[in-house]
PDB file of C-alpha atoms in Angstrom:
ATOM      1  CA  GLN A1484     -25.976 -59.703 -17.379  1.00 91.00           C
ATOM      2  CA  VAL A1485     -27.807 -62.867 -16.196  1.00 95.00           C
ATOM      3  CA  GLN A1486     -25.291 -65.850 -15.613  1.00 97.00           C
ATOM      4  CA  LEU A1487     -26.401 -69.617 -15.617  1.00 98.00           C
ATOM      5  CA  VAL A1488     -23.695 -72.168 -15.071  1.00 98.00           C
ATOM      6  CA  GLU A1489     -24.753 -75.895 -15.543  1.00 98.00           C
ATOM      7  CA  SER A1490     -22.886 -78.652 -14.220  1.00 98.00           C
ATOM      8  CA  GLY A1491     -22.879 -82.598 -13.112  1.00 97.00           C
ATOM      9  CA  GLY A1492     -23.011 -83.983 -16.622  1.00 97.00           C
ATOM     10  CA  GLY A1493     -21.096 -87.046 -17.755  1.00 97.00           C
ATOM     11  CA  VAL A1494     -21.265 -90.466 -18.705  1.00 97.00           C
ATOM     12  CA  VAL A1495     -23.700 -92.655 -16.840  1.00 97.00           C
ATOM     13  CA  GLN A1496     -24.523 -96.078 -17.166  1.00 97.00           C
ATOM     14  CA  PRO A1497     -28.218 -96.903 -17.919  1.00 97.00           C
ATOM     15  CA  GLY A1498     -30.793 -97.548 -15.246  1.00 97.00           C
ATOM     16  CA  ARG A1499     -28.399 -95.352 -12.774  1.00 98.00           C
ATOM     17  CA  SER A1500     -29.057 -91.767 -11.564  1.00 98.00           C
ATOM     18  CA  LEU A1501     -27.491 -88.613 -12.101  1.00 98.00           C
ATOM     19  CA  ARG A1502     -28.085 -84.983 -10.218  1.00 98.00           C
ATOM     20  CA  LEU A1503     -27.488 -81.835 -12.418  1.00 98.00           C
ATOM     21  CA  SER A1504     -27.148 -78.196 -10.981  1.00 98.00           C
ATOM     22  CA  CYS A1505     -27.429 -75.064 -12.474  1.00 98.00           C
ATOM     23  CA  ALA A1506     -25.613 -72.173 -10.615  1.00 98.00           C
ATOM     24  CA  ALA A1507     -27.473 -68.575 -11.024  1.00 98.00           C
ATOM     25  CA  SER A1508     -25.907 -65.107 -10.652  1.00 97.00           C
ATOM     26  CA  ARG A1509     -26.274 -61.530 -11.422  1.00 97.00           C
ATOM     27  CA  PHE A1510     -30.119 -61.592 -10.974  1.00 96.00           C
ATOM     28  CA  SER A1511     -32.588 -61.916  -8.149  1.00 96.00           C
ATOM     29  CA  PHE A1512     -32.958 -65.822  -8.551  1.00 97.00           C
ATOM     30  CA  GLY A1513     -35.756 -66.219  -6.049  1.00 96.00           C
ATOM     31  CA  ASN A1514     -37.929 -64.205  -8.153  1.00 95.00           C
ATOM     32  CA  TYR A1515     -38.166 -66.219 -11.534  1.00 96.00           C
ATOM     33  CA  ALA A1516     -39.227 -69.637 -12.382  1.00 96.00           C
ATOM     34  CA  MET A1517     -36.672 -71.801 -14.049  1.00 97.00           C
ATOM     35  CA  HIS A1518     -36.834 -74.318 -16.808  1.00 98.00           C
ATOM     36  CA  TRP A1519     -34.439 -77.366 -17.852  1.00 98.00           C
ATOM     37  CA  VAL A1520     -34.699 -78.158 -21.567  1.00 98.00           C
ATOM     38  CA  ARG A1521     -32.320 -80.770 -23.270  1.00 98.00           C
ATOM     39  CA  GLN A1522     -31.075 -81.216 -27.062  1.00 98.00           C
ATOM     40  CA  ALA A1523     -30.199 -84.572 -28.050  1.00 97.00           C
ATOM     41  CA  PRO A1524     -27.169 -84.807 -30.347  1.00 96.00           C
ATOM     42  CA  GLY A1525     -27.681 -83.326 -33.554  1.00 95.00           C
ATOM     43  CA  LYS A1526     -31.581 -83.110 -32.825  1.00 96.00           C
ATOM     44  CA  GLY A1527     -34.080 -80.346 -31.605  1.00 96.00           C
ATOM     45  CA  LEU A1528     -34.795 -79.309 -28.327  1.00 97.00           C
ATOM     46  CA  GLU A1529     -37.177 -80.765 -25.689  1.00 98.00           C
ATOM     47  CA  TRP A1530     -38.623 -79.197 -22.836  1.00 97.00           C
ATOM     48  CA  VAL A1531     -38.111 -81.040 -19.641  1.00 98.00           C
ATOM     49  CA  ALA A1532     -39.405 -79.408 -16.560  1.00 98.00           C
ATOM     50  CA  LEU A1533     -40.247 -76.027 -14.833  1.00 97.00           C
ATOM     51  CA  ILE A1534     -40.506 -74.767 -11.400  1.00 97.00           C
ATOM     52  CA  SER A1535     -42.094 -71.852 -10.018  1.00 95.00           C
ATOM     53  CA  TYR A1536     -40.119 -68.885  -8.461  1.00 95.00           C
ATOM     54  CA  ASP A1537     -40.756 -70.257  -4.888  1.00 96.00           C
ATOM     55  CA  GLY A1538     -40.620 -74.081  -5.562  1.00 96.00           C
ATOM     56  CA  ARG A1539     -43.828 -74.820  -4.630  1.00 97.00           C
ATOM     57  CA  ASN A1540     -45.424 -75.846  -8.478  1.00 96.00           C
ATOM     58  CA  THR A1541     -43.527 -78.039 -10.614  1.00 97.00           C
ATOM     59  CA  TYR A1542     -44.355 -79.210 -14.116  1.00 97.00           C
ATOM     60  CA  TYR A1543     -42.900 -81.927 -16.467  1.00 97.00           C
ATOM     61  CA  ALA A1544     -42.426 -83.480 -19.941  1.00 97.00           C
ATOM     62  CA  ASP A1545     -44.698 -86.825 -20.247  1.00 95.00           C
ATOM     63  CA  SER A1546     -41.236 -88.626 -21.338  1.00 96.00           C
ATOM     64  CA  VAL A1547     -39.819 -87.467 -17.794  1.00 97.00           C
ATOM     65  CA  ARG A1548     -42.332 -87.414 -15.389  1.00 97.00           C
ATOM     66  CA  GLY A1549     -41.663 -89.990 -12.377  1.00 97.00           C
ATOM     67  CA  ARG A1550     -38.023 -90.468 -13.248  1.00 98.00           C
ATOM     68  CA  PHE A1551     -36.850 -86.646 -12.780  1.00 98.00           C
ATOM     69  CA  THR A1552     -37.136 -84.160 -10.078  1.00 98.00           C
ATOM     70  CA  ILE A1553     -36.799 -80.400 -10.550  1.00 98.00           C
ATOM     71  CA  SER A1554     -35.947 -78.409  -7.429  1.00 98.00           C
ATOM     72  CA  ARG A1555     -34.209 -75.133  -6.305  1.00 98.00           C
ATOM     73  CA  ASP A1556     -32.415 -73.791  -3.526  1.00 98.00           C
ATOM     74  CA  ASN A1557     -33.138 -70.125  -3.523  1.00 97.00           C
ATOM     75  CA  PRO A1558     -30.816 -68.955  -0.386  1.00 97.00           C
ATOM     76  CA  ILE A1559     -27.690 -70.475  -2.668  1.00 97.00           C
ATOM     77  CA  ASN A1560     -29.040 -69.329  -6.147  1.00 98.00           C
ATOM     78  CA  ALA A1561     -29.182 -73.293  -7.123  1.00 98.00           C
ATOM     79  CA  LEU A1562     -31.268 -75.196  -9.647  1.00 98.00           C
ATOM     80  CA  TYR A1563     -31.121 -78.806  -9.889  1.00 98.00           C
ATOM     81  CA  LEU A1564     -32.685 -81.538 -11.848  1.00 98.00           C
ATOM     82  CA  GLU A1565     -32.552 -85.344 -10.342  1.00 98.00           C
ATOM     83  CA  MET A1566     -32.570 -87.892 -12.896  1.00 98.00           C
ATOM     84  CA  ASN A1567     -33.184 -91.486 -12.093  1.00 98.00           C
ATOM     85  CA  THR A1568     -33.518 -94.697 -14.286  1.00 97.00           C
ATOM     86  CA  LEU A1569     -32.024 -93.026 -17.083  1.00 98.00           C
ATOM     87  CA  GLY A1570     -31.928 -94.627 -20.452  1.00 97.00           C
ATOM     88  CA  PRO A1571     -30.045 -93.938 -23.876  1.00 97.00           C
ATOM     89  CA  GLU A1572     -32.852 -91.652 -24.721  1.00 97.00           C
ATOM     90  CA  ASP A1573     -31.843 -89.287 -22.293  1.00 98.00           C
ATOM     91  CA  THR A1574     -28.395 -88.529 -23.577  1.00 98.00           C
ATOM     92  CA  ALA A1575     -28.448 -84.947 -24.511  1.00 98.00           C
ATOM     93  CA  VAL A1576     -27.374 -81.546 -23.538  1.00 98.00           C
ATOM     94  CA  TYR A1577     -29.289 -80.239 -20.657  1.00 98.00           C
ATOM     95  CA  TYR A1578     -29.791 -76.388 -20.402  1.00 98.00           C
ATOM     96  CA  CYS A1579     -31.189 -74.487 -17.660  1.00 98.00           C
ATOM     97  CA  ALA A1580     -33.190 -71.336 -18.658  1.00 98.00           C
ATOM     98  CA  ARG A1581     -34.536 -68.119 -16.762  1.00 97.00           C
ATOM     99  CA  THR A1582     -37.887 -67.214 -17.403  1.00 95.00           C
ATOM    100  CA  GLY A1583     -38.750 -63.534 -17.859  1.00 90.00           C
ATOM    101  CA  ASP A1584     -40.839 -60.596 -16.272  1.00 86.00           C
ATOM    102  CA  GLY A1585     -44.402 -60.967 -16.470  1.00 81.00           C
ATOM    103  CA  PRO A1586     -46.821 -64.063 -17.285  1.00 81.00           C
ATOM    104  CA  GLY A1587     -46.238 -64.020 -20.765  1.00 81.00           C
ATOM    105  CA  LEU A1588     -42.592 -65.148 -20.182  1.00 87.00           C
ATOM    106  CA  PHE A1589     -43.437 -67.949 -17.700  1.00 89.00           C
ATOM    107  CA  TRP A1590     -43.633 -70.482 -20.423  1.00 91.00           C
ATOM    108  CA  SER A1591     -40.577 -69.313 -22.218  1.00 93.00           C
ATOM    109  CA  GLY A1592     -36.695 -69.425 -21.806  1.00 93.00           C
ATOM    110  CA  TYR A1593     -35.502 -65.770 -21.600  1.00 94.00           C
ATOM    111  CA  SER A1594     -31.850 -66.476 -20.695  1.00 96.00           C
ATOM    112  CA  TRP A1595     -29.939 -69.703 -21.247  1.00 98.00           C
ATOM    113  CA  GLY A1596     -26.854 -71.399 -19.774  1.00 98.00           C
ATOM    114  CA  GLN A1597     -24.311 -73.119 -22.018  1.00 97.00           C
ATOM    115  CA  GLY A1598     -25.505 -76.553 -21.243  1.00 98.00           C
ATOM    116  CA  THR A1599     -24.056 -79.864 -19.747  1.00 98.00           C
ATOM    117  CA  LEU A1600     -23.520 -83.074 -21.618  1.00 98.00           C
ATOM    118  CA  VAL A1601     -25.185 -86.306 -20.244  1.00 98.00           C
ATOM    119  CA  THR A1602     -24.315 -89.432 -21.782  1.00 98.00           C
ATOM    120  CA  VAL A1603     -26.087 -92.731 -20.986  1.00 98.00           C
ATOM    121  CA  SER A1604     -24.062 -95.626 -22.263  1.00 96.00           C
ATOM    122  CA  SER A1605     -22.820 -98.717 -20.873  1.00 93.00           C
TER     123      SER A1605
ATOM    124  CA  GLN B1414     -41.675 -86.706 -33.517  1.00 68.00           C
ATOM    125  CA  SER B1415     -42.010 -83.308 -32.262  1.00 71.00           C
ATOM    126  CA  ALA B1416     -45.294 -81.772 -31.217  1.00 86.00           C
ATOM    127  CA  LEU B1417     -45.001 -78.778 -33.344  1.00 96.00           C
ATOM    128  CA  THR B1418     -44.242 -78.999 -37.119  1.00 97.00           C
ATOM    129  CA  GLN B1419     -41.761 -76.900 -38.805  1.00 98.00           C
ATOM    130  CA  PRO B1420     -40.167 -77.082 -42.231  1.00 98.00           C
ATOM    131  CA  PRO B1421     -36.696 -78.434 -41.933  1.00 97.00           C
ATOM    132  CA  SER B1422     -35.268 -75.867 -43.876  1.00 97.00           C
ATOM    133  CA  ALA B1423     -35.720 -72.375 -45.439  1.00 98.00           C
ATOM    134  CA  SER B1424     -33.202 -69.971 -47.437  1.00 97.00           C
ATOM    135  CA  GLY B1425     -33.193 -66.434 -48.529  1.00 96.00           C
ATOM    136  CA  SER B1426     -30.649 -63.989 -49.867  1.00 97.00           C
ATOM    137  CA  PRO B1427     -28.943 -61.017 -48.187  1.00 97.00           C
ATOM    138  CA  GLY B1428     -31.605 -58.246 -47.830  1.00 97.00           C
ATOM    139  CA  GLN B1429     -34.821 -60.479 -48.424  1.00 97.00           C
ATOM    140  CA  SER B1430     -37.209 -61.615 -46.014  1.00 97.00           C
ATOM    141  CA  VAL B1431     -37.957 -65.000 -44.971  1.00 98.00           C
ATOM    142  CA  THR B1432     -40.774 -66.665 -43.076  1.00 98.00           C
ATOM    143  CA  ILE B1433     -40.690 -69.788 -41.123  1.00 98.00           C
ATOM    144  CA  SER B1434     -44.011 -71.623 -40.228  1.00 98.00           C
ATOM    145  CA  CYS B1435     -44.848 -73.573 -36.991  1.00 98.00           C
ATOM    146  CA  THR B1436     -47.931 -75.636 -37.038  1.00 98.00           C
ATOM    147  CA  GLY B1437     -49.713 -77.072 -33.708  1.00 97.00           C
ATOM    148  CA  THR B1438     -53.372 -77.956 -32.822  1.00 96.00           C
ATOM    149  CA  SER B1439     -55.900 -76.090 -30.695  1.00 94.00           C
ATOM    150  CA  GLY B1440     -54.503 -77.639 -27.719  1.00 94.00           C
ATOM    151  CA  ASP B1441     -51.006 -75.500 -27.927  1.00 95.00           C
ATOM    152  CA  ILE B1442     -50.700 -72.983 -30.487  1.00 96.00           C
ATOM    153  CA  GLY B1443     -54.439 -72.370 -31.460  1.00 95.00           C
ATOM    154  CA  GLY B1444     -55.411 -71.891 -27.876  1.00 94.00           C
ATOM    155  CA  TYR B1445     -52.929 -69.741 -26.372  1.00 95.00           C
ATOM    156  CA  ARG B1446     -50.976 -66.809 -27.035  1.00 95.00           C
ATOM    157  CA  PHE B1447     -47.695 -68.002 -25.511  1.00 95.00           C
ATOM    158  CA  VAL B1448     -45.644 -69.021 -28.642  1.00 97.00           C
ATOM    159  CA  SER B1449     -42.036 -68.337 -28.558  1.00 97.00           C
ATOM    160  CA  TRP B1450     -39.360 -68.479 -31.261  1.00 98.00           C
ATOM    161  CA  TYR B1451     -35.536 -69.156 -30.486  1.00 98.00           C
ATOM    162  CA  GLN B1452     -32.409 -68.921 -32.513  1.00 98.00           C
ATOM    163  CA  GLN B1453     -29.402 -71.025 -32.042  1.00 98.00           C
ATOM    164  CA  HIS B1454     -26.303 -70.767 -33.933  1.00 98.00           C
ATOM    165  CA  PRO B1455     -24.231 -74.137 -34.031  1.00 96.00           C
ATOM    166  CA  GLY B1456     -22.469 -74.981 -30.795  1.00 95.00           C
ATOM    167  CA  LYS B1457     -24.356 -72.411 -29.030  1.00 97.00           C
ATOM    168  CA  ALA B1458     -27.288 -72.127 -26.302  1.00 97.00           C
ATOM    169  CA  PRO B1459     -30.589 -70.843 -28.055  1.00 98.00           C
ATOM    170  CA  GLN B1460     -31.436 -67.422 -27.737  1.00 98.00           C
ATOM    171  CA  LEU B1461     -35.050 -65.958 -27.331  1.00 97.00           C
ATOM    172  CA  VAL B1462     -36.033 -63.795 -30.382  1.00 98.00           C
ATOM    173  CA  ILE B1463     -39.687 -63.713 -29.663  1.00 97.00           C
ATOM    174  CA  TYR B1464     -42.405 -64.387 -26.944  1.00 96.00           C
ATOM    175  CA  GLU B1465     -46.035 -64.039 -26.505  1.00 95.00           C
ATOM    176  CA  VAL B1466     -46.757 -64.478 -30.389  1.00 96.00           C
ATOM    177  CA  ASN B1467     -45.244 -60.959 -31.590  1.00 96.00           C
ATOM    178  CA  LYS B1468     -43.101 -59.376 -28.621  1.00 96.00           C
ATOM    179  CA  ARG B1469     -39.256 -58.984 -29.039  1.00 96.00           C
ATOM    180  CA  PRO B1470     -37.140 -59.226 -26.123  1.00 93.00           C
ATOM    181  CA  LEU B1471     -34.814 -56.462 -25.233  1.00 92.00           C
ATOM    182  CA  GLY B1472     -32.064 -56.320 -27.785  1.00 94.00           C
ATOM    183  CA  VAL B1473     -33.374 -58.206 -30.632  1.00 97.00           C
ATOM    184  CA  PRO B1474     -33.849 -56.308 -33.726  1.00 97.00           C
ATOM    185  CA  ASP B1475     -37.082 -55.241 -35.057  1.00 96.00           C
ATOM    186  CA  ARG B1476     -36.016 -57.361 -38.344  1.00 97.00           C
ATOM    187  CA  PHE B1477     -37.349 -60.093 -36.120  1.00 98.00           C
ATOM    188  CA  SER B1478     -41.412 -60.537 -36.425  1.00 98.00           C
ATOM    189  CA  GLY B1479     -44.178 -62.946 -34.879  1.00 98.00           C
ATOM    190  CA  SER B1480     -47.607 -63.741 -36.029  1.00 97.00           C
ATOM    191  CA  LYS B1481     -50.186 -66.429 -35.352  1.00 98.00           C
ATOM    192  CA  SER B1482     -53.283 -67.417 -37.378  1.00 97.00           C
ATOM    193  CA  GLY B1483     -55.473 -70.497 -36.097  1.00 97.00           C
ATOM    194  CA  ASN B1484     -53.026 -73.465 -35.069  1.00 97.00           C
ATOM    195  CA  THR B1485     -50.044 -72.052 -37.144  1.00 98.00           C
ATOM    196  CA  ALA B1486     -47.322 -69.289 -36.057  1.00 98.00           C
ATOM    197  CA  SER B1487     -44.902 -67.586 -37.929  1.00 98.00           C
ATOM    198  CA  LEU B1488     -41.455 -66.084 -37.655  1.00 98.00           C
ATOM    199  CA  THR B1489     -40.593 -63.336 -40.452  1.00 98.00           C
ATOM    200  CA  VAL B1490     -36.823 -62.361 -40.521  1.00 98.00           C
ATOM    201  CA  SER B1491     -36.586 -59.359 -42.772  1.00 97.00           C
ATOM    202  CA  GLY B1492     -33.440 -57.570 -44.245  1.00 97.00           C
ATOM    203  CA  LEU B1493     -31.759 -61.076 -43.869  1.00 97.00           C
ATOM    204  CA  GLN B1494     -28.181 -61.124 -42.542  1.00 97.00           C
ATOM    205  CA  ALA B1495     -25.347 -63.456 -42.775  1.00 96.00           C
ATOM    206  CA  ASP B1496     -25.593 -63.685 -38.950  1.00 96.00           C
ATOM    207  CA  ASP B1497     -29.015 -64.767 -39.241  1.00 97.00           C
ATOM    208  CA  GLU B1498     -28.047 -68.220 -40.590  1.00 98.00           C
ATOM    209  CA  ALA B1499     -28.950 -70.639 -37.913  1.00 98.00           C
ATOM    210  CA  ALA B1500     -31.682 -72.890 -36.653  1.00 98.00           C
ATOM    211  CA  TYR B1501     -34.851 -71.276 -35.476  1.00 98.00           C
ATOM    212  CA  TYR B1502     -37.110 -73.484 -32.979  1.00 98.00           C
ATOM    213  CA  CYS B1503     -40.763 -72.364 -32.082  1.00 98.00           C
ATOM    214  CA  SER B1504     -42.261 -73.451 -28.859  1.00 97.00           C
ATOM    215  CA  SER B1505     -45.738 -73.030 -27.283  1.00 97.00           C
ATOM    216  CA  TYR B1506     -47.538 -73.714 -23.861  1.00 95.00           C
ATOM    217  CA  ALA B1507     -49.580 -76.699 -24.350  1.00 95.00           C
ATOM    218  CA  ALA B1508     -52.623 -78.129 -22.051  1.00 90.00           C
ATOM    219  CA  THR B1509     -52.045 -79.031 -19.251  1.00 86.00           C
ATOM    220  CA  ASN B1510     -48.951 -77.123 -18.207  1.00 92.00           C
ATOM    221  CA  LYS B1511     -46.498 -78.097 -20.601  1.00 95.00           C
ATOM    222  CA  VAL B1512     -43.934 -76.657 -23.281  1.00 96.00           C
ATOM    223  CA  VAL B1513     -43.968 -78.143 -26.700  1.00 97.00           C
ATOM    224  CA  PHE B1514     -41.511 -77.383 -29.264  1.00 97.00           C
ATOM    225  CA  GLY B1515     -41.143 -77.802 -32.887  1.00 97.00           C
ATOM    226  CA  GLY B1516     -38.443 -79.744 -34.934  1.00 96.00           C
ATOM    227  CA  GLY B1517     -36.451 -76.786 -35.757  1.00 97.00           C
ATOM    228  CA  THR B1518     -35.744 -75.108 -39.205  1.00 98.00           C
ATOM    229  CA  LYS B1519     -32.315 -74.320 -40.372  1.00 98.00           C
ATOM    230  CA  LEU B1520     -32.042 -70.983 -42.181  1.00 98.00           C
ATOM    231  CA  THR B1521     -29.658 -70.550 -44.891  1.00 97.00           C
ATOM    232  CA  VAL B1522     -28.602 -67.089 -46.212  1.00 96.00           C
ATOM    233  CA  LEU B1523     -27.579 -67.531 -49.805  1.00 93.00           C
TER     234      LEU B1523
END
């Protein structure tokens, strides 16, 4: 069964940076594109970013483009989200999600981690 | 404000069917078949229940079905069960190379 474990969340001051990690196991990590999706407290889901299986292609939501960077390290089965110039609007639970097999599942989160909470506050 | 519009709430009695709508534009739902639906129980991670408009991942019961007409997608849950009570989110690929979500619908099983 797919396992995704996010880490790196916490309380950070506005304007500062934070890096989130997602440890993947029990599947061939290097074969799948990966998403980051966030959820502000009591709010709905918001897509953040997507990276192709080989890391060559990345896609971002307008709200984070230029501030966040998605990356991956396939040999160690790890996904990252580097977040810069954080603001209160970035406060959320951040989930990593694996895509599925086939082109129809590239834009979907097939399997999800349990999330890590990022709180931006002074 | 979410890119896709969902009703904030829906309800039905056990055994009944309920349909949740998700309205977008020709730049997302209307233009592509990459529409997904997610179920999220309180305090839990989302779970994919429908992808590519009407396909079910392995393990999702056939009580869950999806459809699309024009710029509106729909999720139907048949034979409602107590465990179906959750929030449901639609999502779609959107030009260019983005994913957009709906605001979510809280389904109550009466």
